Structures are given as C-alpha cells and as structure tokens.
GROMACS .gro file of C-alpha atoms in nm:
model
  513
    1MET     CA    1   0.687  -0.481  14.852
    2VAL     CA    2   0.558  -0.348  14.519
    3ARG     CA    3   0.223  -0.189  14.436
    4HIS     CA    4   0.033  -0.283  14.117
    5ARG     CA    5  -0.314  -0.157  14.035
    6GLY     CA    6  -0.382  -0.063  14.398
    7GLN     CA    7  -0.261  -0.394  14.540
    8TRP     CA    8   0.057  -0.450  14.744
    9SER     CA    9   0.257  -0.767  14.685
   10THR     CA   10   0.582  -0.929  14.788
   11VAL     CA   11   0.846  -1.015  14.526
   12CYS     CA   12   0.969  -1.367  14.455
   13SER     CA   13   1.342  -1.427  14.506
   14TYR     CA   14   1.386  -1.630  14.184
   15PHE     CA   15   1.682  -1.484  13.987
   16TRP     CA   16   1.719  -1.214  14.256
   17GLY     CA   17   2.073  -1.089  14.326
   18ALA     CA   18   2.292  -0.791  14.410
   19THR     CA   19   2.202  -0.606  14.087
   20GLU     CA   20   1.830  -0.617  14.160
   21ALA     CA   21   1.887  -0.513  14.524
   22THR     CA   22   2.099  -0.218  14.403
   23VAL     CA   23   1.817  -0.090  14.182
   24VAL     CA   24   1.566  -0.113  14.468
   25CYS     CA   25   1.794   0.085  14.704
   26LYS     CA   26   1.857   0.341  14.429
   27GLN     CA   27   1.483   0.384  14.369
   28LEU     CA   28   1.422   0.444  14.741
   29GLY     CA   29   1.710   0.693  14.770
   30CYS     CA   30   1.878   0.466  15.025
   31GLY     CA   31   2.228   0.419  14.881
   32GLY     CA   32   2.336   0.066  14.798
   33PRO     CA   33   2.244  -0.275  14.940
   34HIS     CA   34   2.394  -0.402  15.263
   35GLU     CA   35   2.663  -0.672  15.233
   36ASP     CA   36   2.418  -0.934  15.362
   37ASP     CA   37   2.200  -0.878  15.053
   38LEU     CA   38   2.467  -0.933  14.788
   39GLU     CA   39   2.341  -1.286  14.728
   40ALA     CA   40   1.985  -1.395  14.653
   41LYS     CA   41   1.808  -1.531  14.958
   42ALA     CA   42   1.459  -1.565  15.100
   43SER     CA   43   1.344  -1.277  15.313
   44SER     CA   44   1.467  -1.267  15.674
   45PHE     CA   45   1.179  -1.030  15.757
   46GLY     CA   46   0.911  -1.298  15.763
   47ALA     CA   47   0.673  -1.437  15.502
   48GLY     CA   48   0.418  -1.214  15.332
   49SER     CA   49   0.057  -1.292  15.251
   50GLY     CA   50  -0.178  -1.274  14.954
   51LYS     CA   51  -0.102  -1.322  14.588
   52ILE     CA   52   0.259  -1.278  14.464
   53LEU     CA   53   0.244  -1.045  14.163
   54LEU     CA   54   0.611  -1.009  14.064
   55SER     CA   55   0.883  -1.273  14.012
   56GLN     CA   56   1.191  -1.352  13.803
   57VAL     CA   57   1.308  -0.990  13.803
   58ARG     CA   58   1.629  -0.931  13.603
   59CYS     CA   59   1.808  -0.595  13.609
   60PHE     CA   60   2.124  -0.472  13.436
   61GLY     CA   61   2.203  -0.219  13.712
   62LYS     CA   62   2.155   0.102  13.514
   63GLU     CA   63   1.780   0.115  13.579
   64SER     CA   64   1.652   0.387  13.813
   65THR     CA   65   1.340   0.191  13.919
   66ILE     CA   66   1.253  -0.176  13.952
   67TRP     CA   67   0.973  -0.128  13.696
   68GLU     CA   68   1.235  -0.082  13.421
   69CYS     CA   69   1.383  -0.429  13.482
   70ASN     CA   70   1.281  -0.735  13.281
   71HIS     CA   71   1.018  -0.964  13.433
   72PRO     CA   72   0.724  -1.181  13.317
   73MET     CA   73   0.372  -1.045  13.305
   74TRP     CA   74   0.234  -0.919  13.635
   75GLY     CA   75   0.061  -1.191  13.836
   76ILE     CA   76   0.248  -1.485  13.680
   77SER     CA   77   0.440  -1.653  13.963
   78HIS     CA   78   0.504  -2.006  14.083
   79CYS     CA   79   0.657  -1.895  14.414
   80GLY     CA   80   0.540  -1.945  14.768
   81HIS     CA   81   0.585  -1.686  15.042
   82LYS     CA   82   0.883  -1.881  15.175
   83ASP     CA   83   1.059  -1.739  14.867
   84ASP     CA   84   0.977  -1.372  14.939
   85VAL     CA   85   1.283  -1.152  14.889
   86GLY     CA   86   1.403  -0.891  15.137
   87VAL     CA   87   1.654  -0.607  15.099
   88THR     CA   88   1.849  -0.402  15.354
   89CYS     CA   89   1.991  -0.078  15.213
   90LYS     CA   90   2.271   0.143  15.339
   91ASP     CA   91   2.218   0.509  15.416
   92LYS     CA   92   2.374   0.709  15.128
   93ARG     CA   93   2.559   0.950  15.355
   94THR     CA   94   2.674   0.728  15.644
   95GLY     CA   95   2.710   0.391  15.470
   96LEU     CA   96   2.515   0.234  15.758
   97SER     CA   97   2.205   0.019  15.735
   98SER     CA   98   1.892   0.216  15.822
   99ASP     CA   99   1.690   0.075  16.112
  100PHE     CA  100   1.408   0.322  16.047
  101ARG     CA  101   1.160   0.381  15.768
  102LEU     CA  102   0.840   0.568  15.680
  103VAL     CA  103   0.557   0.345  15.561
  104SER     CA  104   0.307   0.496  15.317
  105ASP     CA  105   0.103   0.389  15.016
  106SER     CA  106   0.261   0.646  14.788
  107GLN     CA  107   0.503   0.892  14.955
  108ARG     CA  108   0.867   0.826  15.045
  109CYS     CA  109   0.899   1.118  15.290
  110SER     CA  110   0.572   1.079  15.479
  111GLY     CA  111   0.417   0.791  15.666
  112ARG     CA  112   0.403   0.573  15.974
  113VAL     CA  113   0.735   0.555  16.160
  114GLU     CA  114   0.875   0.203  16.188
  115MET     CA  115   1.192   0.070  16.353
  116MET     CA  116   1.382  -0.251  16.291
  117PHE     CA  117   1.476  -0.436  16.611
  118GLU     CA  118   1.601  -0.793  16.643
  119GLY     CA  119   1.508  -0.859  16.281
  120LYS     CA  120   1.150  -0.733  16.319
  121TRP     CA  121   0.987  -0.415  16.191
  122GLY     CA  122   0.751  -0.248  16.434
  123ALA     CA  123   0.576   0.089  16.449
  124LEU     CA  124   0.672   0.351  16.707
  125CYS     CA  125   0.413   0.485  16.951
  126HIS     CA  126   0.257   0.828  16.884
  127SER     CA  127   0.249   0.932  17.251
  128HIS     CA  128   0.625   0.866  17.281
  129TRP     CA  129   0.720   1.067  16.971
  130ASP     CA  130   0.813   1.435  16.934
  131LEU     CA  131   0.924   1.691  16.676
  132GLN     CA  132   1.295   1.678  16.768
  133ALA     CA  133   1.309   1.304  16.699
  134ALA     CA  134   1.105   1.353  16.380
  135ASN     CA  135   1.355   1.609  16.250
  136VAL     CA  136   1.646   1.370  16.307
  137LEU     CA  137   1.460   1.096  16.118
  138CYS     CA  138   1.367   1.323  15.824
  139ARG     CA  139   1.727   1.436  15.778
  140HIS     CA  140   1.859   1.080  15.810
  141LEU     CA  141   1.619   0.966  15.535
  142GLN     CA  142   1.726   1.265  15.320
  143CYS     CA  143   1.374   1.406  15.340
  144GLY     CA  144   1.449   1.757  15.464
  145THR     CA  145   1.290   1.872  15.790
  146ALA     CA  146   0.982   1.757  15.981
  147VAL     CA  147   0.672   1.954  15.887
  148SER     CA  148   0.435   1.779  16.130
  149ILE     CA  149   0.385   1.476  16.351
  150SER     CA  150   0.047   1.308  16.390
  151ASP     CA  151  -0.136   0.989  16.486
  152GLY     CA  152  -0.056   0.723  16.229
  153GLY     CA  153  -0.360   0.513  16.314
  154ASN     CA  154  -0.436   0.198  16.511
  155LEU     CA  155  -0.291  -0.125  16.376
  156GLY     CA  156  -0.562  -0.330  16.542
  157GLY     CA  157  -0.324  -0.537  16.750
  158LYS     CA  158  -0.204  -0.732  16.447
  159ASP     CA  159   0.138  -0.569  16.415
  160LEU     CA  160   0.423  -0.497  16.649
  161ILE     CA  161   0.452  -0.158  16.821
  162TRP     CA  162   0.777  -0.058  16.990
  163THR     CA  163   0.740   0.169  17.295
  164ASP     CA  164   1.087   0.328  17.265
  165ARG     CA  165   1.102   0.701  17.341
  166PHE     CA  166   1.387   0.894  17.173
  167HIS     CA  167   1.522   1.201  17.353
  168CYS     CA  168   1.694   1.396  17.074
  169LYS     CA  169   1.855   1.738  17.073
  170GLY     CA  170   1.790   1.765  16.700
  171THR     CA  171   2.155   1.782  16.594
  172GLU     CA  172   2.201   1.405  16.569
  173SER     CA  173   2.246   1.241  16.228
  174ASN     CA  174   2.059   0.923  16.325
  175LEU     CA  175   1.801   0.830  16.588
  176ARG     CA  176   2.050   0.577  16.727
  177GLU     CA  177   2.259   0.872  16.847
  178CYS     CA  178   1.970   0.996  17.065
  179THR     CA  179   1.919   0.884  17.423
  180ASN     CA  180   1.658   0.608  17.423
  181SER     CA  181   1.426   0.518  17.713
  182VAL     CA  182   1.177   0.232  17.731
  183LEU     CA  183   1.170   0.143  18.102
  184GLY     CA  184   0.828   0.201  18.255
  185ASN     CA  185   0.658   0.297  17.927
  186GLY     CA  186   0.433  -0.010  17.930
  187MET     CA  187   0.195  -0.059  17.639
  188CYS     CA  188   0.128   0.204  17.371
  189PRO     CA  189  -0.189   0.397  17.466
  190ASP     CA  190  -0.476   0.309  17.229
  191GLN     CA  191  -0.216   0.139  17.003
  192ALA     CA  192  -0.181   0.474  16.824
  193THR     CA  193   0.127   0.479  16.600
  194ALA     CA  194   0.359   0.770  16.516
  195LYS     CA  195   0.338   0.942  16.178
  196VAL     CA  196   0.574   1.202  16.030
  197THR     CA  197   0.539   1.435  15.734
  198CYS     CA  198   0.879   1.560  15.612
  199SER     CA  199   0.933   1.856  15.380
  200GLY     CA  200   1.089   1.628  15.118
  201THR     CA  201   1.319   1.907  15.001
  202THR     CA  202   1.695   1.946  15.028
  203GLU     CA  203   1.795   2.189  15.301
  204SER     CA  204   1.938   2.516  15.169
  205LEU     CA  205   2.012   2.662  15.510
  206ARG     CA  206   2.089   2.529  15.857
  207LEU     CA  207   2.176   2.635  16.211
  208VAL     CA  208   2.495   2.472  16.344
  209ASP     CA  209   2.692   2.451  16.670
  210GLY     CA  210   2.381   2.514  16.879
  211THR     CA  211   2.151   2.314  17.105
  212SER     CA  212   1.941   2.177  16.817
  213HIS     CA  213   1.861   2.228  16.448
  214CYS     CA  214   1.653   2.530  16.565
  215ASP     CA  215   1.941   2.718  16.725
  216GLY     CA  216   2.295   2.814  16.629
  217THR     CA  217   2.510   2.986  16.368
  218LEU     CA  218   2.337   3.038  16.034
  219GLU     CA  219   2.484   2.870  15.725
  220VAL     CA  220   2.349   2.872  15.368
  221LEU     CA  221   2.425   2.630  15.085
  222GLN     CA  222   2.574   2.762  14.761
  223ASN     CA  223   2.709   2.530  14.490
  224ASP     CA  224   2.723   2.243  14.740
  225ILE     CA  225   2.937   2.450  14.981
  226TRP     CA  226   2.810   2.566  15.320
  227GLY     CA  227   2.898   2.924  15.414
  228ARG     CA  228   2.817   3.183  15.682
  229VAL     CA  229   2.610   3.501  15.666
  230ALA     CA  230   2.771   3.830  15.776
  231ASP     CA  231   2.589   4.045  16.031
  232HIS     CA  232   2.568   4.375  15.836
  233GLU     CA  233   2.206   4.501  15.871
  234TRP     CA  234   2.087   4.162  16.007
  235ASP     CA  235   1.783   4.194  16.236
  236ILE     CA  236   1.494   4.005  16.396
  237LYS     CA  237   1.284   4.009  16.075
  238ASP     CA  238   1.557   3.819  15.890
  239ALA     CA  239   1.579   3.568  16.176
  240GLN     CA  240   1.200   3.514  16.165
  241VAL     CA  241   1.227   3.394  15.804
  242VAL     CA  242   1.498   3.145  15.908
  243CYS     CA  243   1.279   3.001  16.186
  244ARG     CA  244   0.980   2.975  15.952
  245GLN     CA  245   1.180   2.803  15.678
  246LEU     CA  246   1.322   2.547  15.925
  247GLN     CA  247   0.976   2.475  16.075
  248CYS     CA  248   1.115   2.593  16.410
  249GLY     CA  249   0.836   2.820  16.534
  250GLU     CA  250   0.887   3.184  16.620
  251VAL     CA  251   1.216   3.369  16.653
  252ILE     CA  252   1.334   3.405  17.013
  253ASP     CA  253   1.666   3.580  16.959
  254SER     CA  254   1.897   3.704  16.685
  255PHE     CA  255   2.259   3.768  16.772
  256THR     CA  256   2.611   3.810  16.639
  257LEU     CA  257   2.891   3.564  16.709
  258LYS     CA  258   3.250   3.683  16.706
  259ARG     CA  259   3.459   3.544  16.423
  260THR     CA  260   3.709   3.294  16.567
  261GLU     CA  261   3.874   3.177  16.246
  262ASP     CA  262   3.874   3.238  15.872
  263ARG     CA  263   3.559   3.100  15.718
  264ILE     CA  264   3.362   3.113  15.394
  265VAL     CA  265   3.096   3.385  15.382
  266HIS     CA  266   2.826   3.358  15.114
  267TRP     CA  267   2.590   3.645  15.197
  268ASP     CA  268   2.599   3.994  15.342
  269ARG     CA  269   2.341   4.269  15.400
  270VAL     CA  270   2.036   4.039  15.406
  271LEU     CA  271   1.713   4.242  15.413
  272CYS     CA  272   1.379   4.068  15.475
  273THR     CA  273   1.032   4.206  15.544
  274GLY     CA  274   0.968   3.912  15.780
  275SER     CA  275   0.685   3.759  15.577
  276GLU     CA  276   0.897   3.556  15.333
  277ARG     CA  277   0.880   3.174  15.337
  278ASP     CA  278   1.240   3.129  15.222
  279LEU     CA  279   1.554   3.332  15.294
  280ASN     CA  280   1.637   3.324  14.922
  281GLU     CA  281   1.337   3.555  14.865
  282CYS     CA  282   1.505   3.833  15.066
  283SER     CA  283   1.731   4.103  14.925
  284LYS     CA  284   2.101   4.029  14.987
  285THR     CA  285   2.456   4.081  14.869
  286GLN     CA  286   2.588   3.753  14.735
  287LEU     CA  287   2.962   3.696  14.763
  288LYS     CA  288   3.172   3.455  14.563
  289SER     CA  289   3.168   3.105  14.707
  290SER     CA  290   3.549   3.105  14.721
  291ASP     CA  291   3.570   3.427  14.926
  292VAL     CA  292   3.712   3.385  15.272
  293SER     CA  293   3.633   3.659  15.519
  294THR     CA  294   3.932   3.805  15.701
  295ASP     CA  295   3.770   4.120  15.838
  296ALA     CA  296   3.602   4.176  16.172
  297ARG     CA  297   3.245   4.108  16.062
  298GLY     CA  298   3.066   3.863  16.290
  299ASP     CA  299   2.858   3.559  16.201
  300VAL     CA  300   2.481   3.559  16.239
  301GLY     CA  301   2.319   3.343  16.508
  302VAL     CA  302   1.949   3.259  16.551
  303THR     CA  303   1.744   3.099  16.829
  304CYS     CA  304   1.390   2.977  16.749
  305SER     CA  305   1.111   2.882  16.989
  306GLU     CA  306   1.136   2.508  16.914
  307SER     CA  307   1.496   2.490  17.038
  308PRO     CA  308   1.564   2.356  17.389
  309SER     CA  309   1.678   2.617  17.637
  310VAL     CA  310   1.810   2.406  17.926
  311GLN     CA  311   2.024   2.103  18.003
  312LEU     CA  312   2.139   1.917  18.314
  313VAL     CA  313   2.510   1.842  18.355
  314ASP     CA  314   2.736   1.667  18.608
  315GLY     CA  315   2.459   1.423  18.700
  316HIS     CA  316   2.375   1.056  18.655
  317GLY     CA  317   2.138   1.048  18.359
  318ARG     CA  318   1.949   1.311  18.167
  319CYS     CA  319   1.694   1.392  18.444
  320ALA     CA  320   1.928   1.497  18.727
  321GLY     CA  321   2.218   1.741  18.750
  322THR     CA  322   2.322   2.105  18.762
  323VAL     CA  323   2.109   2.336  18.547
  324GLN     CA  324   2.249   2.524  18.249
  325VAL     CA  325   2.052   2.761  18.026
  326HIS     CA  326   2.143   2.849  17.666
  327HIS     CA  327   2.184   3.217  17.582
  328GLN     CA  328   2.321   3.365  17.256
  329GLY     CA  329   2.543   3.070  17.174
  330GLU     CA  330   2.668   3.011  17.530
  331TRP     CA  331   2.571   2.779  17.815
  332ALA     CA  332   2.519   2.971  18.138
  333TRP     CA  333   2.472   2.863  18.498
  334ILE     CA  334   2.160   2.962  18.690
  335SER     CA  335   2.222   3.132  19.022
  336SER     CA  336   2.048   2.959  19.313
  337ASP     CA  337   1.946   3.291  19.469
  338SER     CA  338   1.568   3.296  19.515
  339TRP     CA  339   1.564   2.939  19.383
  340THR     CA  340   1.229   2.762  19.418
  341LEU     CA  341   1.075   2.424  19.339
  342ALA     CA  342   0.854   2.604  19.085
  343ASN     CA  343   1.166   2.690  18.882
  344ALA     CA  344   1.276   2.327  18.898
  345ASP     CA  345   0.929   2.204  18.793
  346VAL     CA  346   0.944   2.406  18.471
  347ILE     CA  347   1.288   2.266  18.388
  348CYS     CA  348   1.177   1.906  18.448
  349ARG     CA  349   0.869   1.964  18.232
  350GLU     CA  350   1.073   2.110  17.945
  351LEU     CA  351   1.315   1.815  17.955
  352ARG     CA  352   1.022   1.569  17.965
  353CYS     CA  353   1.148   1.440  18.298
  354GLY     CA  354   0.826   1.458  18.499
  355HIS     CA  355   0.817   1.695  18.797
  356ALA     CA  356   1.081   1.820  19.039
  357ILE     CA  357   1.171   1.604  19.340
  358ASN     CA  358   1.422   1.843  19.495
  359ALA     CA  359   1.629   2.149  19.416
  360THR     CA  360   1.957   2.224  19.595
  361PRO     CA  361   2.251   2.464  19.550
  362VAL     CA  362   2.599   2.350  19.443
  363VAL     CA  363   2.913   2.566  19.456
  364LYS     CA  364   3.080   2.653  19.122
  365THR     CA  365   3.428   2.796  19.182
  366GLY     CA  366   3.550   3.073  18.953
  367GLY     CA  367   3.370   3.385  18.840
  368GLY     CA  368   3.440   3.393  18.469
  369ASP     CA  369   3.131   3.206  18.348
  370LEU     CA  370   2.801   3.356  18.235
  371TRP     CA  371   2.520   3.344  18.494
  372LEU     CA  372   2.143   3.396  18.485
  373LYS     CA  373   2.024   3.570  18.801
  374GLY     CA  374   1.692   3.628  18.969
  375LEU     CA  375   1.490   3.357  18.791
  376ARG     CA  376   1.124   3.365  18.898
  377CYS     CA  377   0.895   3.101  18.745
  378ALA     CA  378   0.529   3.071  18.843
  379GLY     CA  379   0.545   2.697  18.780
  380HIS     CA  380   0.296   2.668  18.490
  381GLU     CA  381   0.539   2.768  18.212
  382SER     CA  382   0.623   2.508  17.946
  383LYS     CA  383   0.980   2.636  17.889
  384LEU     CA  384   1.230   2.815  18.107
  385ARG     CA  385   1.266   3.106  17.864
  386GLU     CA  386   0.905   3.200  17.943
  387CYS     CA  387   1.001   3.281  18.304
  388PRO     CA  388   1.107   3.635  18.405
  389SER     CA  389   1.459   3.697  18.539
  390SER     CA  390   1.660   3.997  18.653
  391SER     CA  391   1.990   3.987  18.460
  392TRP     CA  392   2.270   3.805  18.276
  393GLY     CA  393   2.630   3.855  18.382
  394PRO     CA  394   2.942   3.720  18.554
  395ALA     CA  395   2.934   3.556  18.896
  396ASP     CA  396   2.895   3.783  19.198
  397SER     CA  397   3.172   3.597  19.383
  398GLU     CA  398   3.442   3.334  19.331
  399ASP     CA  399   3.219   3.069  19.489
  400GLN     CA  400   2.877   3.130  19.331
  401GLU     CA  401   2.607   2.872  19.403
  402ALA     CA  402   2.437   2.716  19.102
  403ALA     CA  403   2.102   2.534  19.090
  404LYS     CA  404   2.097   2.154  19.098
  405ILE     CA  405   1.779   1.949  19.057
  406VAL     CA  406   1.646   1.592  19.053
  407CYS     CA  407   1.334   1.518  18.845
  408SER     CA  408   1.080   1.242  18.907
  409ASP     CA  409   1.180   1.046  18.594
  410PHE     CA  410   1.540   1.012  18.715
  411THR     CA  411   1.617   0.643  18.767
  412ASP     CA  412   1.897   0.456  18.940
  413LEU     CA  413   1.946   0.101  19.064
  414ARG     CA  414   2.115  -0.083  19.349
  415LEU     CA  415   2.141  -0.424  19.512
  416VAL     CA  416   2.070  -0.430  19.887
  417GLY     CA  417   2.082  -0.684  20.169
  418GLY     CA  418   2.373  -0.888  20.025
  419ALA     CA  419   2.730  -0.949  20.136
  420ASN     CA  420   2.853  -0.668  19.906
  421ARG     CA  421   2.717  -0.410  19.664
  422CYS     CA  422   2.717  -0.661  19.374
  423GLU     CA  423   2.457  -0.896  19.522
  424GLY     CA  424   2.122  -0.859  19.690
  425ARG     CA  425   1.764  -0.751  19.630
  426LEU     CA  426   1.721  -0.540  19.316
  427GLU     CA  427   1.587  -0.191  19.387
  428ILE     CA  428   1.513   0.093  19.144
  429TYR     CA  429   1.498   0.463  19.228
  430TYR     CA  430   1.205   0.642  19.064
  431ASN     CA  431   0.981   0.936  19.156
  432GLY     CA  432   1.197   1.017  19.457
  433SER     CA  433   1.199   0.677  19.629
  434TRP     CA  434   1.346   0.327  19.609
  435GLY     CA  435   1.132   0.025  19.520
  436SER     CA  436   1.194  -0.340  19.439
  437VAL     CA  437   1.101  -0.545  19.129
  438CYS     CA  438   0.837  -0.821  19.143
  439ASP     CA  439   1.005  -1.043  18.886
  440LYS     CA  440   0.952  -1.418  18.921
  441GLU     CA  441   1.198  -1.484  18.638
  442MET     CA  442   1.458  -1.278  18.453
  443THR     CA  443   1.655  -1.351  18.136
  444PRO     CA  444   2.035  -1.390  18.157
  445HIS     CA  445   2.077  -1.086  17.928
  446THR     CA  446   1.865  -0.873  18.162
  447VAL     CA  447   2.085  -0.976  18.455
  448SER     CA  448   2.393  -0.897  18.243
  449VAL     CA  449   2.264  -0.544  18.165
  450LEU     CA  450   2.190  -0.471  18.533
  451CYS     CA  451   2.526  -0.604  18.656
  452GLY     CA  452   2.711  -0.413  18.385
  453GLN     CA  453   2.543  -0.085  18.478
  454LEU     CA  454   2.638  -0.143  18.842
  455GLY     CA  455   3.001  -0.202  18.745
  456CYS     CA  456   2.973  -0.557  18.875
  457GLY     CA  457   3.085  -0.764  18.578
  458SER     CA  458   2.915  -0.886  18.263
  459GLY     CA  459   2.677  -1.143  18.408
  460GLY     CA  460   2.531  -1.303  18.715
  461LEU     CA  461   2.266  -1.526  18.866
  462TYR     CA  462   1.901  -1.445  18.929
  463GLN     CA  463   1.674  -1.581  19.197
  464GLY     CA  464   1.325  -1.483  19.304
  465VAL     CA  465   1.301  -1.469  19.682
  466THR     CA  466   0.969  -1.500  19.862
  467SER     CA  467   0.899  -1.189  20.062
  468ASP     CA  468   0.630  -1.000  20.241
  469ASP     CA  469   0.377  -0.809  20.037
  470ALA     CA  470   0.589  -0.494  20.018
  471PRO     CA  471   0.508  -0.266  19.722
  472SER     CA  472   0.745  -0.259  19.424
  473TRP     CA  473   0.791  -0.019  19.131
  474LEU     CA  474   0.782  -0.275  18.848
  475GLU     CA  475   0.630  -0.617  18.786
  476PHE     CA  476   0.894  -0.723  18.535
  477ILE     CA  477   1.198  -0.611  18.331
  478ASN     CA  478   1.293  -0.781  18.004
  479CYS     CA  479   1.602  -0.639  17.829
  480ARG     CA  480   1.639  -0.701  17.454
  481SER     CA  481   1.959  -0.817  17.283
  482ARG     CA  482   2.070  -0.465  17.185
  483ASP     CA  483   1.979  -0.297  17.518
  484ARG     CA  484   2.285  -0.191  17.718
  485SER     CA  485   2.136   0.007  18.007
  486LEU     CA  486   1.834  -0.024  18.236
  487SER     CA  487   1.651   0.271  18.077
  488GLU     CA  488   1.651   0.096  17.737
  489CYS     CA  489   1.481  -0.221  17.866
  490PRO     CA  490   1.106  -0.283  17.822
  491SER     CA  491   0.911  -0.334  18.142
  492SER     CA  492   0.569  -0.311  18.298
  493PRO     CA  493   0.434   0.042  18.358
  494TRP     CA  494   0.551   0.231  18.666
  495GLY     CA  495   0.325   0.173  18.964
  496ARG     CA  496   0.313   0.051  19.319
  497ASN     CA  497   0.267  -0.324  19.268
  498MET     CA  498   0.213  -0.591  19.534
  499CYS     CA  499   0.413  -0.909  19.481
  500SER     CA  500   0.505  -1.232  19.659
  501ALA     CA  501   0.854  -1.264  19.507
  502ARG     CA  502   1.114  -0.990  19.467
  503ALA     CA  503   1.411  -1.009  19.232
  504HIS     CA  504   1.751  -1.091  19.383
  505ILE     CA  505   2.073  -1.086  19.179
  506GLN     CA  506   2.426  -1.207  19.240
  507CYS     CA  507   2.670  -1.057  18.988
  508THR     CA  508   2.990  -1.228  18.877
  509ARG     CA  509   3.216  -0.953  19.014
  510GLU     CA  510   3.214  -0.883  19.386
  511GLY     CA  511   3.200  -0.525  19.507
  512SER     CA  512   3.320  -0.371  19.828
  513ALA     CA  513   3.064  -0.399  20.105
   0.00000   0.00000   0.00000
C-alpha cells in the first residue's frame, strides 16, 4: 500500500512487473522480489478497500523509491480492487521470503508485529510476545536491536490475530528458527496486538557463542569485519556499556575466555567510566583490522541481565529435562544436594514453562564437568541467578546426581485403549496429568500431525466415540497446513472440560502393544 496526503491506498496491477516489484523491495530494504512476483498478477493477499490512488506505474529499475517511477496523476485509476497488486520480497541476507513485518504509518523499524500464515497476514498477540523474540525480528528486518515492546492496540475484531508464542534464545536469525507453541493459548486476551520499536541502527558490536544476544564473546565491527576485544584492563564498567548499548539490562558478569585459535583482534585496553551509551565513546587502543593475535591474551566475555541463565536438556520438549546453568561461557550441571521444589519453580518460571510438577535426581557419570552446588531459592525469584548458592567446581564424585525437573507446561500425547500404541483414545499430558480431547470432528491434517509425532505413520482415521462425562483438557485441536507438531496447533484454552464425545484415532502404522 502507498500513502498520499494522509490516505492509504492499494496500487493497481496495470503495467506492473518484476521491475516495479524490485523497486518496492529496494525501498523497503527487503532485498529483491520473490520468484512468484516476477510477473504481473493480482494480489494474492486479498482485495483492498477504498479509493485506488495509484495505477499504471512504470519503473526503469534504477529508482530508489516507487515515487520516482512514472505514473499518471494521483487518484486517476480505472481499476477495481480485484486488480490490486501484491509483492513478496526476499530477505537481503538470507534470500528467503519474510513471513513477518512491522506495520506503521511512517516508520519501517517500528510498528505492529504481523505474520504471514497460509497466505494471510495477521497480527501477533501482545501477551504472547517477549523481548527475545522482538530482538530476533529486529535483526531479521535489518533494524538493529529491540528497544521496547508494547501493546499495539486493539483491532476491533476486524482483523486476524495469530496466537503463536515464539520461544527464542535471541541468537536465531529468523523467528522461524525459534520454538513455536500455540496449543492451549486460546484467544488473544483483549485482542491486544504486539508492537515492537527497534533501534533502526546497524549493530557495531555483538555478543557471540553465548546463550543469547545478551551473553557471549564480545566482537566489534571495523570496516565490515568483525573482530574480538583483548582483555587488557577490561573490567565491569566496560561490560556495563556493552549491556546498555545492546539494550540488555544490567551487567551480570565480565570474564575472560581463553584463546583457542588465531583470530582477528580490533581493540585492546578499553577504558570506560561506565556511563557511556556506546563503546566507541570509551578510550581504547585500536589495532589494524588485518592483525591476527598470536599471543596469550584472552577474549572478553560479557553476561547481561536479559540473557537466559538456564536450559533443560535430555528431555522431551523444552519444559522437561535435566537442568543446566550458564556460567562464564560454560554450561554447568546443578547438584541435586539440598534440591527443593522451590528451586524447580524458579527454573520453570524463567523458562516460561509454568510451575514445577516434580524434581528428581539423575546420575551423571564422570567428574570433569562444572557443577553448581548448594543452590537455595526461596521460590519467588524471577531468574535462577538471583538465588544464593555455595560454590562452583568439579563433581564431588564420579557419579554425581544432577537435578531433573518437569514443569506444568510440559506436554505429551498418547493413544490408549486400542489394540496397539498407534490406535485408541487420544490423551494429552499437561499440568502433571493425562486428559482426553472432546473433539467431535478433526481434520485429516490434524490426525496426520498427531500420528507423525507418535511415530505411527503419516496419517490415520478419526472417530468421535460417545463416552461418559469424564473431564478432558481440550475441547478441540485444529492443526494448520504448516504445523508439524502438537505444540504448534491452535486449540481451545487449557481447562477441565466436560464432553459427550472423546477423540479416538487409528493411525496408518501399527505399533507394538
């Protein structure tokens, strides 16, 4: 759409072609047009409304904006909205079509967050959005880092709102690389949409090889080449400037990483007061961009408060597994000595996985790993790093017990009551217990997703079986064409529902009984 004298308008597809699409993508900073847009065609995004103000656009390809192309006077058009033109651009860095955009009246790097799904643009929900996901989106759109997230307003029920929740670490290049959950989210509360304000500036420094964009080894950009910073005279005040510049909160730790290979080093002897907004404002020794360090100087590492401190491994899904905590560039196990459910509650809360269902020890053989010992959380902390502990160090024995937890948002599925594990009543594990699904009908693709996740083939048959009024977790599940796992499928909200028919499935591949 184009804006003229305060009014937004679609563009007529008369004379529209690859050259015009190229100029539009160039103007938006979105690379070139997708292959599907190399020929003029009516928009596949649906018809617009109101008066059509621009038509018969003709570009030569050298223009930087669509306004520089030839066209008749504004407002002169004989088109109908069936002739509205649409364009899909490729991301400049990845060459992939972008499924995400920021919608604003005037700013490219700030606005309501929208996602393309099954050919339809819809806003994302504010309550399901966080700063880690916003940072991934800002970098993908070449808009720097996320400055803030806010309520993008109520669309009044007229437009589509997707309830997808993206669980990002912050190191991903695209939101599609993040774990996505929709199951149980229900409707968007108050129809409040997500809004992001990005810095809009090119990043001149970054933290790499860490848990997120707010943790890792420091690199600075010089003449389009990324290089490290040596640790001579580096201290916590220098690290504070890094965290502030990256919009990553307060500094938690500043540390030195041993050099493992030859690498480019741009700066040495950085000296900050701690109040600077940009690391370039600090005193420093600047080395030649071609210099390769071969001495024993270490690389600088920084951990900021907005970086995640824990992860769960060796489990089924992101909300169950053995706990690891990040410390000075390493993942460490947590000793299960003095382990309590309060510790587990803090971890589940930090991972946005609800509350703890259980916490059990698991033996980790070998004593060479790093361990956190004597963890003592009160249970009200928002992050694990806020809890006191006794020490860091190697294992006390060859068979040290680590902490393993299951959070309430952990989900699983099974089929019960059939001749084998690939047929029977559908049950879902949530909040520590199994429950059925009150679905009177289910699409073939939904059945295919469920059977595939169970390892029971690529399809199956659904039937609703009359039952007693036993409570069930969900009223319905409806997987979309791109969904490949149960957690990605839209459904009714979680709750104990009473139903007269429970979902039964028979998958195409039989399993052992």
